[in-house]
């Protein structure tokens, strides 16, 4: 889109439990304040926003992500790298192997439901993915509306959770890979990682929301391990219902931005002989506060 042409933002709801497709915005150009305010409002309302058909350099993608706040440095990738092409904010999600070494993380397997980097004391409030190579089949990313999951919880379970804190394990990533420098967790009550309220208040929408991180090695503080496992199993069986989700079928050039404070996401497996490559940024957030 040429300089000086007004961008008229339209947010079209996906029709699923969350998410909207934003039309009329070229992310390779700096967003003016009005356009940014419209995109930001849509993101808070829908939890996930999708922009199709973008052509971005790494610098464009970082600049767009930075409009939402300071960027976190990416976590260590499975190949031990902490940055890509000299850009510490970029994380590569890919199954591609170059010169015998994976260029990124998560391979071609399933990535289980999670919220990015929730094991940090101050987890990123948002993440964005930019699709560079997409396989012909598989590798869809599903998103889950954690406001809706909380609102549909049985009242007694919700009350138990309102006083609870959950430990978010940092030893494994969502592909189930043990991170460099960590030991395998044998007792979840000793898992490394930050604890957060199970029902924090979203700082921008003001709404209470369920905040779970990921299931593996998760632990409800202060409970016996068996009791914590039973509560978490009940909770996860509830949240993993299709009625709370949106399925994103990727196209090259898609940018998807999601709110880590009120959504979770997972990724379908795909044929390992096909190529998938996306760049991810993560935008700094604050410590979750109980509702
Ligand atoms: C992620 O969990 O951040 C990556 C999801 C994906 O590969 O689609």
CSV table of N, CA and C in Angstrom, one decimal, residues 215-284:
chain,number,residue,atom,x,y,z
A,215,UNK,N,-0.2,-28.4,30.9
A,215,UNK,CA,-0.6,-29.5,31.8
A,215,UNK,C,0.6,-30.2,32.4
A,216,UNK,N,1.6,-30.5,31.5
A,216,UNK,CA,2.7,-31.3,32.0
A,216,UNK,C,3.5,-30.7,33.1
A,217,UNK,N,3.7,-31.4,34.2
A,217,UNK,CA,4.4,-30.9,35.4
A,217,UNK,C,3.8,-29.7,36.1
A,218,UNK,N,2.6,-29.5,35.8
A,218,UNK,CA,1.9,-28.4,36.5
A,218,UNK,C,1.5,-28.8,37.9
A,219,UNK,N,1.4,-27.9,38.8
A,219,UNK,CA,1.2,-28.3,40.2
A,219,UNK,C,0.4,-27.2,40.9
A,220,UNK,N,-0.7,-27.5,41.7
A,220,UNK,CA,-1.4,-26.6,42.5
A,220,UNK,C,-0.7,-26.4,43.8
A,221,UNK,N,-0.2,-25.2,44.1
A,221,UNK,CA,0.6,-24.9,45.3
A,221,UNK,C,-0.2,-25.4,46.6
A,222,UNK,N,0.6,-26.0,47.5
A,222,UNK,CA,0.1,-26.3,48.8
A,222,UNK,C,-0.7,-27.6,48.8
A,223,UNK,N,-1.0,-28.2,47.7
A,223,UNK,CA,-1.8,-29.5,47.7
A,223,UNK,C,-0.9,-30.7,47.7
A,224,UNK,N,-1.5,-31.8,48.2
A,224,UNK,CA,-0.8,-33.1,48.0
A,224,UNK,C,-0.7,-33.3,46.5
A,225,UNK,N,0.3,-34.0,46.1
A,225,UNK,CA,0.5,-34.2,44.6
A,225,UNK,C,-0.7,-34.9,44.0
A,226,UNK,N,-1.3,-35.9,44.7
A,226,UNK,CA,-2.4,-36.6,44.1
A,226,UNK,C,-3.6,-35.7,44.0
A,227,UNK,N,-3.8,-34.9,45.0
A,227,UNK,CA,-5.0,-34.0,45.0
A,227,UNK,C,-4.8,-32.9,43.9
A,228,UNK,N,-3.6,-32.4,43.7
A,228,UNK,CA,-3.3,-31.5,42.7
A,228,UNK,C,-3.5,-32.1,41.3
A,229,UNK,N,-3.1,-33.3,41.1
A,229,UNK,CA,-3.2,-34.0,39.8
A,229,UNK,C,-4.7,-34.2,39.5
A,230,UNK,N,-5.5,-34.6,40.5
A,230,UNK,CA,-6.9,-34.8,40.3
A,230,UNK,C,-7.6,-33.5,39.9
A,231,UNK,N,-7.3,-32.4,40.6
A,231,UNK,CA,-7.9,-31.1,40.3
A,231,UNK,C,-7.5,-30.7,38.8
A,232,UNK,N,-6.2,-30.8,38.5
A,232,UNK,CA,-5.8,-30.3,37.2
A,232,UNK,C,-6.4,-31.2,36.1
A,233,UNK,N,-6.5,-32.5,36.3
A,233,UNK,CA,-7.1,-33.4,35.3
A,233,UNK,C,-8.5,-32.9,35.0
A,234,UNK,N,-9.3,-32.7,36.1
A,234,UNK,CA,-10.7,-32.3,35.9
A,234,UNK,C,-10.8,-30.9,35.2
A,235,UNK,N,-9.9,-30.0,35.5
A,235,UNK,CA,-9.9,-28.7,34.9
A,235,UNK,C,-9.5,-28.8,33.4
A,236,UNK,N,-8.5,-29.6,33.1
A,236,UNK,CA,-8.0,-29.7,31.7
A,236,UNK,C,-9.1,-30.4,30.9
A,237,UNK,N,-9.8,-31.4,31.5
A,237,UNK,CA,-10.8,-32.1,30.7
A,237,UNK,C,-11.9,-31.1,30.3
A,238,UNK,N,-12.1,-30.1,31.2
A,238,UNK,CA,-13.1,-29.1,30.9
A,238,UNK,C,-12.7,-28.1,29.8
A,239,UNK,N,-11.4,-27.6,30.0
A,239,UNK,CA,-11.0,-26.6,29.0
A,239,UNK,C,-10.8,-27.1,27.6
A,240,UNK,N,-10.4,-28.4,27.5
A,240,UNK,CA,-10.0,-28.9,26.1
A,240,UNK,C,-11.3,-29.2,25.4
A,241,UNK,N,-12.3,-28.4,25.3
A,241,UNK,CA,-13.5,-28.6,24.6
A,241,UNK,C,-13.5,-27.8,23.3
A,242,UNK,N,-13.9,-28.4,22.2
A,242,UNK,CA,-13.8,-27.6,21.0
A,242,UNK,C,-14.7,-26.4,21.0
A,243,UNK,N,-15.7,-26.3,21.8
A,243,UNK,CA,-16.6,-25.1,21.8
A,243,UNK,C,-15.9,-23.9,22.3
A,244,UNK,N,-14.7,-24.0,22.9
A,244,UNK,CA,-14.0,-22.8,23.3
A,244,UNK,C,-12.9,-22.4,22.3
A,245,UNK,N,-12.8,-23.0,21.2
A,245,UNK,CA,-11.6,-22.9,20.3
A,245,UNK,C,-11.9,-22.2,19.0
A,246,UNK,N,-10.8,-21.8,18.4
A,246,UNK,CA,-10.7,-21.4,17.0
A,246,UNK,C,-9.5,-22.1,16.3
A,247,UNK,N,-9.7,-22.7,15.1
A,247,UNK,CA,-8.6,-23.4,14.4
A,247,UNK,C,-8.1,-22.5,13.3
A,248,UNK,N,-6.8,-22.2,13.4
A,248,UNK,CA,-6.2,-21.3,12.3
A,248,UNK,C,-5.5,-22.2,11.3
A,249,UNK,N,-6.0,-22.1,10.0
A,249,UNK,CA,-5.3,-22.9,8.9
A,249,UNK,C,-4.4,-21.9,8.2
A,250,UNK,N,-3.1,-22.2,8.3
A,250,UNK,CA,-2.1,-21.2,7.9
A,250,UNK,C,-2.0,-21.0,6.4
A,251,UNK,N,-1.7,-19.8,6.0
A,251,UNK,CA,-1.2,-19.5,4.6
A,251,UNK,C,0.1,-18.7,4.8
A,252,UNK,N,1.0,-18.9,3.8
A,252,UNK,CA,2.2,-18.1,3.8
A,252,UNK,C,1.8,-16.6,3.8
A,253,UNK,N,2.5,-15.8,4.7
A,253,UNK,CA,2.1,-14.4,4.7
A,253,UNK,C,1.2,-14.0,5.8
A,254,UNK,N,0.6,-15.0,6.6
A,254,UNK,CA,-0.2,-14.8,7.7
A,254,UNK,C,0.6,-14.2,8.9
A,255,UNK,N,0.0,-13.2,9.5
A,255,UNK,CA,0.6,-12.8,10.9
A,255,UNK,C,-0.6,-13.0,11.8
A,256,UNK,N,-0.3,-13.8,12.9
A,256,UNK,CA,-1.3,-14.0,13.9
A,256,UNK,C,-0.8,-13.5,15.3
A,257,UNK,N,-1.6,-12.6,15.9
A,257,UNK,CA,-1.2,-12.0,17.2
A,257,UNK,C,-2.2,-12.5,18.2
A,258,UNK,N,-1.7,-13.1,19.3
A,258,UNK,CA,-2.7,-13.5,20.3
A,258,UNK,C,-2.3,-13.0,21.7
A,259,UNK,N,-3.3,-13.0,22.6
A,259,UNK,CA,-3.2,-12.4,23.9
A,259,UNK,C,-2.9,-13.6,24.9
A,260,UNK,N,-1.7,-13.7,25.4
A,260,UNK,CA,-1.4,-14.9,26.2
A,260,UNK,C,-2.1,-14.9,27.6
A,261,UNK,N,-2.7,-13.8,27.9
A,261,UNK,CA,-3.3,-13.7,29.2
A,261,UNK,C,-4.7,-14.3,29.2
A,262,UNK,N,-5.3,-14.5,28.1
A,262,UNK,CA,-6.7,-15.0,28.0
A,262,UNK,C,-6.9,-16.0,27.0
A,263,UNK,N,-5.8,-16.5,26.4
A,263,UNK,CA,-5.9,-17.6,25.4
A,263,UNK,C,-4.9,-18.7,25.7
A,264,UNK,N,-5.1,-19.9,25.2
A,264,UNK,CA,-4.0,-20.9,25.1
A,264,UNK,C,-4.0,-21.3,23.6
A,265,UNK,N,-2.9,-22.0,23.3
A,265,UNK,CA,-2.9,-22.5,21.9
A,265,UNK,C,-2.2,-23.8,21.8
A,266,UNK,N,-2.4,-24.6,20.8
A,266,UNK,CA,-1.7,-25.8,20.5
A,266,UNK,C,-1.5,-26.0,19.0
A,267,UNK,N,-0.7,-26.9,18.6
A,267,UNK,CA,-0.4,-27.0,17.2
A,267,UNK,C,-0.5,-28.5,16.8
A,268,UNK,N,-1.2,-28.7,15.6
A,268,UNK,CA,-1.3,-30.1,15.1
A,268,UNK,C,0.0,-30.6,14.6
A,269,UNK,N,0.2,-31.9,14.6
A,269,UNK,CA,1.4,-32.4,13.9
A,269,UNK,C,1.3,-32.3,12.4
A,270,UNK,N,2.3,-32.5,11.7
A,270,UNK,CA,2.3,-32.5,10.2
A,270,UNK,C,3.4,-33.4,9.7
A,271,UNK,N,3.3,-33.7,8.4
A,271,UNK,CA,4.2,-34.6,7.7
A,271,UNK,C,5.7,-34.1,7.8
A,272,UNK,N,6.6,-34.8,8.5
A,272,UNK,CA,7.9,-34.3,8.8
A,272,UNK,C,8.7,-34.1,7.5
A,273,UNK,N,8.3,-34.7,6.4
A,273,UNK,CA,9.0,-34.5,5.1
A,273,UNK,C,8.6,-33.2,4.4
A,274,UNK,N,7.6,-32.5,5.0
A,274,UNK,CA,7.3,-31.2,4.4
A,274,UNK,C,7.9,-30.1,5.3
A,275,UNK,N,7.9,-28.9,4.8
A,275,UNK,CA,8.6,-27.8,5.5
A,275,UNK,C,7.6,-26.8,6.1
A,276,UNK,N,7.9,-26.4,7.4
A,276,UNK,CA,7.1,-25.4,8.1
A,276,UNK,C,8.1,-24.5,8.8
A,277,UNK,N,7.9,-23.2,8.6
A,277,UNK,CA,8.8,-22.2,9.2
A,277,UNK,C,8.1,-20.9,9.5
A,278,UNK,N,8.1,-20.6,10.8
A,278,UNK,CA,7.4,-19.3,11.2
A,278,UNK,C,8.4,-18.6,12.2
A,279,UNK,N,8.3,-17.3,12.2
A,279,UNK,CA,9.0,-16.5,13.2
A,279,UNK,C,8.1,-16.0,14.2
A,280,UNK,N,8.5,-16.0,15.5
A,280,UNK,CA,7.7,-15.6,16.6
A,280,UNK,C,8.3,-14.5,17.4
A,281,UNK,N,7.5,-13.5,17.8
A,281,UNK,CA,8.0,-12.5,18.8
A,281,UNK,C,7.1,-12.7,20.0
A,282,UNK,N,7.6,-12.2,21.2
A,282,UNK,CA,6.8,-12.2,22.4
A,282,UNK,C,6.9,-10.8,23.1
A,283,UNK,N,5.8,-10.3,23.5
A,283,UNK,CA,5.7,-8.9,24.0
A,283,UNK,C,5.6,-8.9,25.5
A,284,UNK,N,6.5,-8.2,26.1
A,284,UNK,CA,6.6,-8.2,27.6
A,284,UNK,C,5.2,-7.9,28.3
